[in-house]
Short mmCIF file of C-alpha atoms and ligand atoms in Angstrom, two decimals:
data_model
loop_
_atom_site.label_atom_id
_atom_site.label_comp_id
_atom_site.label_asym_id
_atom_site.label_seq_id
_atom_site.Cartn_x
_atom_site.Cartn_y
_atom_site.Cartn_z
CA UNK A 14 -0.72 12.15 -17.48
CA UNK A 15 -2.69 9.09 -18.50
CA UNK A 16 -1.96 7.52 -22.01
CA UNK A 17 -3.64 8.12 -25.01
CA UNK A 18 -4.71 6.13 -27.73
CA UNK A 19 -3.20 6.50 -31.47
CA UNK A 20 -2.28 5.01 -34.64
CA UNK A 21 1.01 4.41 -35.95
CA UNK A 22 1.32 4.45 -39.73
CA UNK A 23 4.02 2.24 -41.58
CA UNK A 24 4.83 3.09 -44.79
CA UNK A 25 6.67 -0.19 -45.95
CA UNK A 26 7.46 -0.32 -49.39
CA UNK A 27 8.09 3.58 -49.45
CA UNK A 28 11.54 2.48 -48.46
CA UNK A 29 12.97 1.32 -51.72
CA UNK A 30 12.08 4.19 -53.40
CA UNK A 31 15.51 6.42 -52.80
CA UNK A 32 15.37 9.62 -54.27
CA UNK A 33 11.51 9.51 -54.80
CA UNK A 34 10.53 9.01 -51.36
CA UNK A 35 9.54 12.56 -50.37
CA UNK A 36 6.92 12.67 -53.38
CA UNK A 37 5.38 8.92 -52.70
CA UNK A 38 4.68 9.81 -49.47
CA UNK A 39 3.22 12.77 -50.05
CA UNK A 40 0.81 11.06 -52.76
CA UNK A 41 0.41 8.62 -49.48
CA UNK A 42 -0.54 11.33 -46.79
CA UNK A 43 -3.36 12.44 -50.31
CA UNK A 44 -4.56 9.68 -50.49
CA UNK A 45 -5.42 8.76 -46.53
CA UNK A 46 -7.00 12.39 -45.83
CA UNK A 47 -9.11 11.52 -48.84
CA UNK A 48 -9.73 8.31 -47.39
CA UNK A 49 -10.75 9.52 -44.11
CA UNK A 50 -12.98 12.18 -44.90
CA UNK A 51 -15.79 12.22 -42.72
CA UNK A 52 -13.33 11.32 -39.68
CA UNK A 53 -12.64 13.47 -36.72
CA UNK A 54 -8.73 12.80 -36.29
CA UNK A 55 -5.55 15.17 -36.11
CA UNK A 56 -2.66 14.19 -38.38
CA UNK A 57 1.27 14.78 -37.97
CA UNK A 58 4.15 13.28 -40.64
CA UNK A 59 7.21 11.85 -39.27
CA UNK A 60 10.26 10.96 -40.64
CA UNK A 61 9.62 7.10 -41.20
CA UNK A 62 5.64 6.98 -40.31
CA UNK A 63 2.12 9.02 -39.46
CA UNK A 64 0.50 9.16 -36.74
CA UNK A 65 -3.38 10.26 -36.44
CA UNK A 66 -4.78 11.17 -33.38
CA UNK A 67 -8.34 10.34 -33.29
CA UNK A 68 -10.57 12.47 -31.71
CA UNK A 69 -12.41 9.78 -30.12
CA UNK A 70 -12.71 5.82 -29.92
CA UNK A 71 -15.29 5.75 -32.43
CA UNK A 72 -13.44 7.38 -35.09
CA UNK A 73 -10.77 5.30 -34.12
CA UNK A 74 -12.37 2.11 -35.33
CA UNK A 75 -13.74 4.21 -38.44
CA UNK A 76 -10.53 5.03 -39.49
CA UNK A 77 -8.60 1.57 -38.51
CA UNK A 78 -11.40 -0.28 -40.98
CA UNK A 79 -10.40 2.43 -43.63
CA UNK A 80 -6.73 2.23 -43.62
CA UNK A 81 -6.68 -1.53 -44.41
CA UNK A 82 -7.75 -0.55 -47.82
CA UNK A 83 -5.11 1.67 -48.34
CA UNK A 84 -2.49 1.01 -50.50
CA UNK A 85 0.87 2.06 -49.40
CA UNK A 86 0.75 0.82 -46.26
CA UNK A 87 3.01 -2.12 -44.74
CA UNK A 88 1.67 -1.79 -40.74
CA UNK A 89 -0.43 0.15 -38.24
CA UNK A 90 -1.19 -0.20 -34.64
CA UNK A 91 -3.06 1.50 -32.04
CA UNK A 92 -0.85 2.34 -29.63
CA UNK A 93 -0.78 4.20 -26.04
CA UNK A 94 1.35 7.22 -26.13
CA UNK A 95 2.73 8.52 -22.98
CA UNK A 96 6.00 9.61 -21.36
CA UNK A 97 9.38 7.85 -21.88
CA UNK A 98 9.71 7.17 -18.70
CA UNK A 99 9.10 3.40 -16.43
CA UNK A 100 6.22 4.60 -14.48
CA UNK A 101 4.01 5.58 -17.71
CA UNK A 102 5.10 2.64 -20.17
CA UNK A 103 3.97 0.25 -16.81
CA UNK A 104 0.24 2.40 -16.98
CA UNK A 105 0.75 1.98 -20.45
CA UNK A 106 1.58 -1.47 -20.67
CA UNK A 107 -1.05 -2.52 -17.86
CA UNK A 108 -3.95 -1.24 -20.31
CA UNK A 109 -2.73 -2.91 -23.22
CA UNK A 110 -2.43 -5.97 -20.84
CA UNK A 111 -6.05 -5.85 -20.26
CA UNK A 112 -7.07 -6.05 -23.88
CA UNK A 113 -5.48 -9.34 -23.94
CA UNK A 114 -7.54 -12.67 -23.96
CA UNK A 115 -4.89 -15.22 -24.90
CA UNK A 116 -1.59 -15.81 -22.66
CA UNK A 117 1.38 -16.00 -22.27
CA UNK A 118 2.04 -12.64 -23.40
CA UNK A 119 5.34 -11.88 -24.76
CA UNK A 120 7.15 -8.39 -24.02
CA UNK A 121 9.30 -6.84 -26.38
CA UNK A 122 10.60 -3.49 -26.20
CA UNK A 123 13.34 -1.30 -28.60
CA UNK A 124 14.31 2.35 -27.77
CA UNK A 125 15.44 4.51 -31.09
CA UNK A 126 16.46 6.98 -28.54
CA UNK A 127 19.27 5.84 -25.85
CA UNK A 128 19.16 8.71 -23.91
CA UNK A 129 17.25 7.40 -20.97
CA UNK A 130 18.80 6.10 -17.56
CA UNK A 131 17.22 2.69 -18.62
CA UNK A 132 17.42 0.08 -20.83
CA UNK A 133 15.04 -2.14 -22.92
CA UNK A 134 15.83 -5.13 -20.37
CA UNK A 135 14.84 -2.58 -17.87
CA UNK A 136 11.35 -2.19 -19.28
CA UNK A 137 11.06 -5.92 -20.05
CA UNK A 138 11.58 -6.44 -16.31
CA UNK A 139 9.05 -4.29 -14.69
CA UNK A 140 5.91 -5.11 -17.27
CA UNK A 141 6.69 -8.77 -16.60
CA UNK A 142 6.46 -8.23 -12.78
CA UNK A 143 3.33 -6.35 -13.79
CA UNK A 144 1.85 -8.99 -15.58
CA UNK A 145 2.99 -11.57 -12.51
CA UNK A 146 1.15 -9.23 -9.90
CA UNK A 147 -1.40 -10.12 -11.95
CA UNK A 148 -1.45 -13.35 -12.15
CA UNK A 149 -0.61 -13.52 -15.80
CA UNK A 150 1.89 -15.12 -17.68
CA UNK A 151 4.84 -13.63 -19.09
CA UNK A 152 7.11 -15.25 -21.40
CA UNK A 153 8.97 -15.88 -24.69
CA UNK A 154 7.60 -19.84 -24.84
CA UNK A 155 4.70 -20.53 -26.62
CA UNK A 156 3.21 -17.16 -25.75
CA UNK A 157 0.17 -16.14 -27.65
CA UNK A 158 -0.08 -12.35 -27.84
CA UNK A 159 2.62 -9.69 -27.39
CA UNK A 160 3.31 -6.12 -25.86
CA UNK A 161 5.75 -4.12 -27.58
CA UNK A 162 7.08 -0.92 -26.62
CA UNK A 163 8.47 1.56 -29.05
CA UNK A 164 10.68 4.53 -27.17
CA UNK A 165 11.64 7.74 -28.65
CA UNK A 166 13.17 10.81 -27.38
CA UNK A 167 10.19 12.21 -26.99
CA UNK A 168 7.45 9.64 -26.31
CA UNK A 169 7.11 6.11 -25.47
CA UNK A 170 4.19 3.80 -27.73
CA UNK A 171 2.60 0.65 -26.26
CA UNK A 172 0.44 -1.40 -28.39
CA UNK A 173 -0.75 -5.15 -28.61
CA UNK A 174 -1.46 -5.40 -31.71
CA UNK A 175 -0.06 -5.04 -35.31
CA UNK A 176 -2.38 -4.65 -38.38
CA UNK A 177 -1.41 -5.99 -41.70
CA UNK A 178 -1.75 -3.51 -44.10
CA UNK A 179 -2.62 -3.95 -48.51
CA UNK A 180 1.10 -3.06 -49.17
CA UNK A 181 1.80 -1.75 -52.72
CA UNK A 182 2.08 1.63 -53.80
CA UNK A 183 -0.02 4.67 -53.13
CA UNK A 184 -2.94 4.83 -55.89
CA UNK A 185 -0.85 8.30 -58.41
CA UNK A 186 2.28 7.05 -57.50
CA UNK A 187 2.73 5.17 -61.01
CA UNK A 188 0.45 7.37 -62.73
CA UNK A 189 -2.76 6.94 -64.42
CA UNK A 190 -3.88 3.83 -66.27
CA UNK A 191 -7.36 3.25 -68.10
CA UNK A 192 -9.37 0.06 -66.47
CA UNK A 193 -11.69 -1.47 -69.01
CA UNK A 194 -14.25 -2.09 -66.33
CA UNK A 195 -17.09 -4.77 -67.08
CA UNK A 196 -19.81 -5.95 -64.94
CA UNK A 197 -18.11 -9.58 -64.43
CA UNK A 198 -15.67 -11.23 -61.90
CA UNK A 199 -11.99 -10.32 -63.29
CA UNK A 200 -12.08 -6.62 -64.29
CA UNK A 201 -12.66 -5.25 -60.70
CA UNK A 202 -10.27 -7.55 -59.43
CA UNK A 203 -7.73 -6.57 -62.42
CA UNK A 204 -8.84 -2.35 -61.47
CA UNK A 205 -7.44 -3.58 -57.71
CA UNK A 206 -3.93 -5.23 -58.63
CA UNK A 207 -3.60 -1.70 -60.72
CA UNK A 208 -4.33 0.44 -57.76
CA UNK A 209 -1.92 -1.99 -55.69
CA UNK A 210 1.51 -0.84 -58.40
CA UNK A 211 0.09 2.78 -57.46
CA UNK A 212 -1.73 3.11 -60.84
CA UNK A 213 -4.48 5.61 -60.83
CA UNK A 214 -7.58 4.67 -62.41
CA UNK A 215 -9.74 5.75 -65.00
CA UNK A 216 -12.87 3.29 -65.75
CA UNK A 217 -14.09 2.82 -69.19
CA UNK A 218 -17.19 1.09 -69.27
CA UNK A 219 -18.71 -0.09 -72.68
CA UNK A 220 -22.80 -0.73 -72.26
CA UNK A 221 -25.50 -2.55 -74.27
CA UNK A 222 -28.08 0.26 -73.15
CA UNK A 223 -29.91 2.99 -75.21
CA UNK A 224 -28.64 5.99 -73.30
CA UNK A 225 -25.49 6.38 -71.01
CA UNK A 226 -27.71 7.38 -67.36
CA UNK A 227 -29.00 4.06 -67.64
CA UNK A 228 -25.74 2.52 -67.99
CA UNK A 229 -24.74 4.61 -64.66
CA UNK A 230 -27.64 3.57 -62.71
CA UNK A 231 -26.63 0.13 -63.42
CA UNK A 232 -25.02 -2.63 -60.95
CA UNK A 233 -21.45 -1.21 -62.53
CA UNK A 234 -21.79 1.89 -60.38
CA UNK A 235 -21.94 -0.25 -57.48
CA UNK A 236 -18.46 -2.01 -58.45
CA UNK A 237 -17.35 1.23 -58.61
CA UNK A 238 -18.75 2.32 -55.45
CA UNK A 239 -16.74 -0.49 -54.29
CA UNK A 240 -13.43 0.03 -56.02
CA UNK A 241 -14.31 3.67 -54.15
CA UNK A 242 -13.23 1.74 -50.91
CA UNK A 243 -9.27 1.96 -52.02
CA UNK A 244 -9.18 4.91 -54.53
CA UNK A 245 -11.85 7.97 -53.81
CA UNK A 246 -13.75 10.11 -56.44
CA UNK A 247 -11.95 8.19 -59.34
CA UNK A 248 -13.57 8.76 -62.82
CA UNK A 249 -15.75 6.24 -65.24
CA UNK A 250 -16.32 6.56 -69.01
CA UNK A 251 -19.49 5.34 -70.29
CA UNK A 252 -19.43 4.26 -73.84
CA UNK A 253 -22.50 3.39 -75.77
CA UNK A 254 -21.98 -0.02 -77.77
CA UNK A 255 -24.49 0.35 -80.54
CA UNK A 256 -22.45 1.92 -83.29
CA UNK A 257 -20.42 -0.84 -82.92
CA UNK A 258 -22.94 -3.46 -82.90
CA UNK A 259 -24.98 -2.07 -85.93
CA UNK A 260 -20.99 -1.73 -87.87
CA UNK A 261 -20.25 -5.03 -86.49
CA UNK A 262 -23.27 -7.15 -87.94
CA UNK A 263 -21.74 -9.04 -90.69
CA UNK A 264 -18.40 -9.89 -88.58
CA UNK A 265 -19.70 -12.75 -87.60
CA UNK A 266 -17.35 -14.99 -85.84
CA UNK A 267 -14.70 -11.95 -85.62
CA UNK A 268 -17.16 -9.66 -83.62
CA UNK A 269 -15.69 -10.64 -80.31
CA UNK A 270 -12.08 -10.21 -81.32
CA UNK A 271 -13.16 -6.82 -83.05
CA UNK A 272 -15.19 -5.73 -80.03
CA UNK A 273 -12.15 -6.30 -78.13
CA UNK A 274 -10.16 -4.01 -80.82
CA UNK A 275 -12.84 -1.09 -80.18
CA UNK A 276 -12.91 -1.60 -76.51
CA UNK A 277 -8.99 -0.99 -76.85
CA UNK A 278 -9.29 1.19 -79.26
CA UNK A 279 -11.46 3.82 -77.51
CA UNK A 280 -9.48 3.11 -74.23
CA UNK A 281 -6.45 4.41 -76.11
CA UNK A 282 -8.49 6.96 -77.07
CA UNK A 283 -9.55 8.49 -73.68
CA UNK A 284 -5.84 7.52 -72.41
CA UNK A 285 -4.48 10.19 -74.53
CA UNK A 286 -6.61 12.67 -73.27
CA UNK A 287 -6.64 11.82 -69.46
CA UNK A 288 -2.55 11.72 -69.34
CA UNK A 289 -2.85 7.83 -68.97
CA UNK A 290 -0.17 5.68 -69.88
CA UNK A 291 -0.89 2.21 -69.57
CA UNK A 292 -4.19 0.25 -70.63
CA UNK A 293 -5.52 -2.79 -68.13
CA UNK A 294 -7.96 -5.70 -68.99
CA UNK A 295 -9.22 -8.64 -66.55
CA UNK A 296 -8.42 -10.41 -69.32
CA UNK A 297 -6.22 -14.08 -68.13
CA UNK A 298 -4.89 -16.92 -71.12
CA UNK A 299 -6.93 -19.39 -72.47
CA UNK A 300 -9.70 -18.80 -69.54
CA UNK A 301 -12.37 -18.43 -72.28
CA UNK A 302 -12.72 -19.11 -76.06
CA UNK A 303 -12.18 -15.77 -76.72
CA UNK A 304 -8.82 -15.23 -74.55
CA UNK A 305 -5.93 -17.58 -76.73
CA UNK A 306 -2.89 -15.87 -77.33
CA UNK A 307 -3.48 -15.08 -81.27
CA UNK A 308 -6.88 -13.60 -80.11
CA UNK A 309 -4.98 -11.18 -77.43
CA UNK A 310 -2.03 -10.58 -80.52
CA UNK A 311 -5.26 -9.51 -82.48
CA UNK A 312 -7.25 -7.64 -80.32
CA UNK A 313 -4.49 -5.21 -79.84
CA UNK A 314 -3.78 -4.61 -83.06
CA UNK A 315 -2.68 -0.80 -83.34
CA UNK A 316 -2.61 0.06 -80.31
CA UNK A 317 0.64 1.78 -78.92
CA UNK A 318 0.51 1.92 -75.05
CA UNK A 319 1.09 -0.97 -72.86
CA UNK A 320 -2.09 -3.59 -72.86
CA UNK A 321 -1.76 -4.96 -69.15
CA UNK A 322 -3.69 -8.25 -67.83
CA UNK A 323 -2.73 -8.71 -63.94
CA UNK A 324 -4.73 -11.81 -64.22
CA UNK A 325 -2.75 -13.48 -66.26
CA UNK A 326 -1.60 -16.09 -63.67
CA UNK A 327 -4.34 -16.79 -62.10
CA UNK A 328 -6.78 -19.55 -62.38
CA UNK A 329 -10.34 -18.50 -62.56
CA UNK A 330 -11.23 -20.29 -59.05
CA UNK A 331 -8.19 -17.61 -57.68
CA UNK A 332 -9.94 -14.85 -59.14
CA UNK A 333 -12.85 -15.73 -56.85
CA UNK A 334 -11.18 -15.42 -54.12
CA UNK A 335 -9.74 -12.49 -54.63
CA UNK A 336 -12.48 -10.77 -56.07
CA UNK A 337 -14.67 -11.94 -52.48
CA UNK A 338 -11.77 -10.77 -50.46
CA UNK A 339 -11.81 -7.02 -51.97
CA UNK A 340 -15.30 -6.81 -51.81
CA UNK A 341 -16.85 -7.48 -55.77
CA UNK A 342 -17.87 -11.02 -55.78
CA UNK A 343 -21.42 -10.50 -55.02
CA UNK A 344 -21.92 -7.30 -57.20
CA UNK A 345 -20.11 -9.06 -60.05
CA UNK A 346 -22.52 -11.85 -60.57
CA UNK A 347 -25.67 -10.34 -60.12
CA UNK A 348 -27.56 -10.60 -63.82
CA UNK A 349 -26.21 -7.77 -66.07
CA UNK A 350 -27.21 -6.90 -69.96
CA UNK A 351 -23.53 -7.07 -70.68
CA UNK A 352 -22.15 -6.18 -73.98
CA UNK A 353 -20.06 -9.82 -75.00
CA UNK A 354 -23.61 -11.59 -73.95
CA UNK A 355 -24.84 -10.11 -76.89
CA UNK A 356 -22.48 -11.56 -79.36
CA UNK A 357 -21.64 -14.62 -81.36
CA UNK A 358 -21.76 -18.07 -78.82
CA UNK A 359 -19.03 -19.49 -81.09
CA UNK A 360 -15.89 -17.00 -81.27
CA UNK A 361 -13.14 -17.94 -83.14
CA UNK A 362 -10.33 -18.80 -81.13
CA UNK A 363 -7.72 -18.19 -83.84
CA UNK A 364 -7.70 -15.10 -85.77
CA UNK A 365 -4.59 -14.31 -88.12
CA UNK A 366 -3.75 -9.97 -87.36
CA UNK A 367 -3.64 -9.50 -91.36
CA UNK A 368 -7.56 -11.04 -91.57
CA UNK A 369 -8.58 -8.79 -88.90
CA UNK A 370 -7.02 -5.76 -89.98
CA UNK A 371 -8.98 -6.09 -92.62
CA UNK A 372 -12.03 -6.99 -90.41
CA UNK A 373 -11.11 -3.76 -88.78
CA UNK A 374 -11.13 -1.88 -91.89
CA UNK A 375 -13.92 -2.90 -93.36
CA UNK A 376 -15.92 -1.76 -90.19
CA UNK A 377 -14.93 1.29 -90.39
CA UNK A 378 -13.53 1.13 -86.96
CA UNK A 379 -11.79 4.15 -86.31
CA UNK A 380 -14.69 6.41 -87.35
CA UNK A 381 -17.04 4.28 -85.07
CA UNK A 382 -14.52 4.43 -81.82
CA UNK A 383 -14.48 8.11 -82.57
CA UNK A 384 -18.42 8.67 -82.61
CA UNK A 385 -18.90 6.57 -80.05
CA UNK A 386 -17.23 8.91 -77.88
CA UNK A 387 -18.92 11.95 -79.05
CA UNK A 388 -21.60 10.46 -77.52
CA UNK A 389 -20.20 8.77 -74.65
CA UNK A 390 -20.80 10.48 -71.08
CA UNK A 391 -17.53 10.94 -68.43
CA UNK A 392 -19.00 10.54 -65.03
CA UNK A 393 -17.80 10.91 -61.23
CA UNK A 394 -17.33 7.19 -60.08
CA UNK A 395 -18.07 8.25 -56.37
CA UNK A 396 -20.82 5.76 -56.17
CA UNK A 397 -24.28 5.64 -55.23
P1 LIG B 427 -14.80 -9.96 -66.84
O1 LIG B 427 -15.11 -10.92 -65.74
O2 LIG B 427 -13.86 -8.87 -66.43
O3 LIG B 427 -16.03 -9.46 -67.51
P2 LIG B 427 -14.57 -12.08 -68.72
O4 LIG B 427 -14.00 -13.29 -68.12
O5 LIG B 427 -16.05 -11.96 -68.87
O6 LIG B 427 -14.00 -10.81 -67.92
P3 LIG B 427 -14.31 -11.11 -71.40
O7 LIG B 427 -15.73 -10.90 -71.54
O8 LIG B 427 -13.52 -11.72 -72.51
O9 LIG B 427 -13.89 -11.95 -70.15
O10 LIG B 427 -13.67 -9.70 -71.08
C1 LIG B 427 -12.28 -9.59 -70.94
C2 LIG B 427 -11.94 -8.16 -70.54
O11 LIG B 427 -12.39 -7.20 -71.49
C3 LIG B 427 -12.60 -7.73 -69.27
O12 LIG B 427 -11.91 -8.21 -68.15
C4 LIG B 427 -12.55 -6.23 -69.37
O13 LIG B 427 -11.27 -5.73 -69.06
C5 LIG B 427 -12.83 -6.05 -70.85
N1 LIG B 427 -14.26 -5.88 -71.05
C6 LIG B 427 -15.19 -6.83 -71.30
N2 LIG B 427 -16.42 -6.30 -71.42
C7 LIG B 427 -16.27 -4.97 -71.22
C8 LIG B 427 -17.19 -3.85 -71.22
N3 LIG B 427 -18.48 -4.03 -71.42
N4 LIG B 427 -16.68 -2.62 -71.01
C9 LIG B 427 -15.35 -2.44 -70.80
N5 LIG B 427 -14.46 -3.45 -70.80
C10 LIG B 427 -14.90 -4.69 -70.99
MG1 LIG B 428 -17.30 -10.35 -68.87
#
């Protein structure tokens, strides 16, 4: 029987996780049927790994793009799968052999099961003599591609090539966390480091427009659209800003700080009732006037769950990058009528808690978080 082609899941991480490990990889194997919908492929669990059987080459590329945007993945690799025995791991072998472009090839083979009447050095041996009937080279020194081969008790798995995959933790497997999502660079790129700790989003979007459709229609459901790329049919809160704005008038210097506090505030708000326990900003230090220390002590002001910035560290040309490599960079700059836009071009950059808890008081702030989402919409973030 000829080989056939499938891919081998890693799970990585997973590992470390003891006790646990049965339910993370079950939030795993949730996660990648969800990401694979649409794909024609049959799927079987194994102790340490998955492996999909495609039902044809096309899905096979379909669902190798897919899976490097899953998190909780360390490797995959397409591999042949045929018989543990010397004649089929040489057919095997010889196909992966002509995928190759760049030579020498290196062979390496490990058996899990010992079983058979012969050894890795055995299989070494006859796939280099295949490779030297071919005229290729075969060697440990300075080789430039490899084959390994991977022998069970039941099956033997060729492949050529192994994919990196995002690492982390499946998206559920720490829970659910509310992303304050704006139409700029950091948040989306703050919504991904979440995802990568296994935190389950929920976005909550706070918009400068007169109703909350037109705030969906907008460029932020095609951030979300794709975020959708590593976490499926996640779920966006759109909260009108114009309570806030008319409450906020005579803040003056303080309305950026005190935006921040309702942004929080009604985050907080919808974490309670989506079971989320954690809170995440794009927010870095002293990247803007608005982001010092006493500001972020401020901001937070009252609130009980954790306030996480993943950004932190990072320098705003790192953010770029990032945000490029996962896929927001162009969506993030396109023009937007964002809410901070709106507001005072000088913010103070110290604000003592005790003068804005006043601030905060004044306002009227918890009455205005709590209308504003009484009229705030919650949406499917599934994209356009
Ligand atoms: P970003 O690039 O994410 O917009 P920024 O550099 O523009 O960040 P700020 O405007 O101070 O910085 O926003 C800091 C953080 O506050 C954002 O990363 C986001 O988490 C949150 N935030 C800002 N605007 C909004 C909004 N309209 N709706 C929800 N959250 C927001
Ligand atoms: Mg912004």
């Amino acid at each position: 029987m000829p080989s056939e082609k499938v891919i081998i899941v890693h799970f990585g991480e997973l590992w470390l996780r003891g006790r646990n490990r049965g339910s993370y990889i079950k939030i795993l194997k949730k996660r990648m049927i969800e990401q694979l919908e649409g794909e024609a492929f049959r799927l079987e669990s194994l102790y340490d790994r998955f492996l999909i059987r495609p039902d044809s080459e096309e899905s096979l590329e379909g669902i190798k793009s897919r899976l490097s945007s899953l998190f909780g993945i360390s490797t995959f690799e397409v591999s042949y799968e045929t018989e543990p025995n010397l004649e089929s791991i040489k057919e095997a072998a010889g196909r992966a052999m002509d995928e190759l472009a760049d030579f020498p090839v290196r062979i390496n083979s490990h058996r899990s099961h010992k079983g058979f009447d012969f050894t890795s050095i055995d299989i070494i041996k006859e796939i280099v003599a295949l490779a030297e009937s071919r005229g290729i080279d075969a060697s440990n020194h300075g080789y430039k591609s490899n084959i390994y081969v991977s022998v069970t008790k039941e099956k033997a798995y060729i492949t050529n090539k192994k994919e990196r995959g995002l690492g982390g933790l499946p998206v559920g497997s720490s829970g659910k966390g509310v992303v304050l999502l704006s139409g700029g660079i950091d948040s989306p790129v703050a919504a991904w480091y979440a995802m990568k700790r296994g935190v389950d989003p929920i976005y909550v979007h706070v918009h400068a427009f007169s109703n909350n459709k037109d705030a969906y229609d907008s460029k932020i459901l095609n951030i979300l659209d794709i975020l959708s790329k590593y976490r499926k049919n996640s779920i966006v809160y759109l909260v009108p800003s114009h309570l806030f704005q008319m409450a906020a008038l005579k803040s003056g210097r303080y309305e950026l700080v005190l935006l921040k506090s309702f942004m929080l505030g009604a985050a907080e708000k919808i974490a309670d009732k989506e079971n989320a326990e954690l809170i995440f900003t794009g927010e870095s230090l002293g990247q803007v006037a608005s982001q010092t220390a006493s500001n972020l002590r401020s901001e937070q002001l009252g609130i009980k769950l954790p306030v996480l910035r993943p950004l932190v560290g990072f320098d705003k040309e790192e953010i770029i990058k990032i945000a490029r490599a996962i896929g927001t960079y162009e969506e993030s700059v396109k023009e937007y009528k964002d809410v901070c836009s709106i507001n005072s071009r000088n913010p103070k950059t110290h604000t003592s808690p005790e003068k804005l808890k006043e601030v905060i008081k004044s306002t009227g702030m918890r009455k205005i978080i709590s209308q504003s989402l009484k009229i705030s919409s919650r949406e499917s973030a599934r994209g356009k």
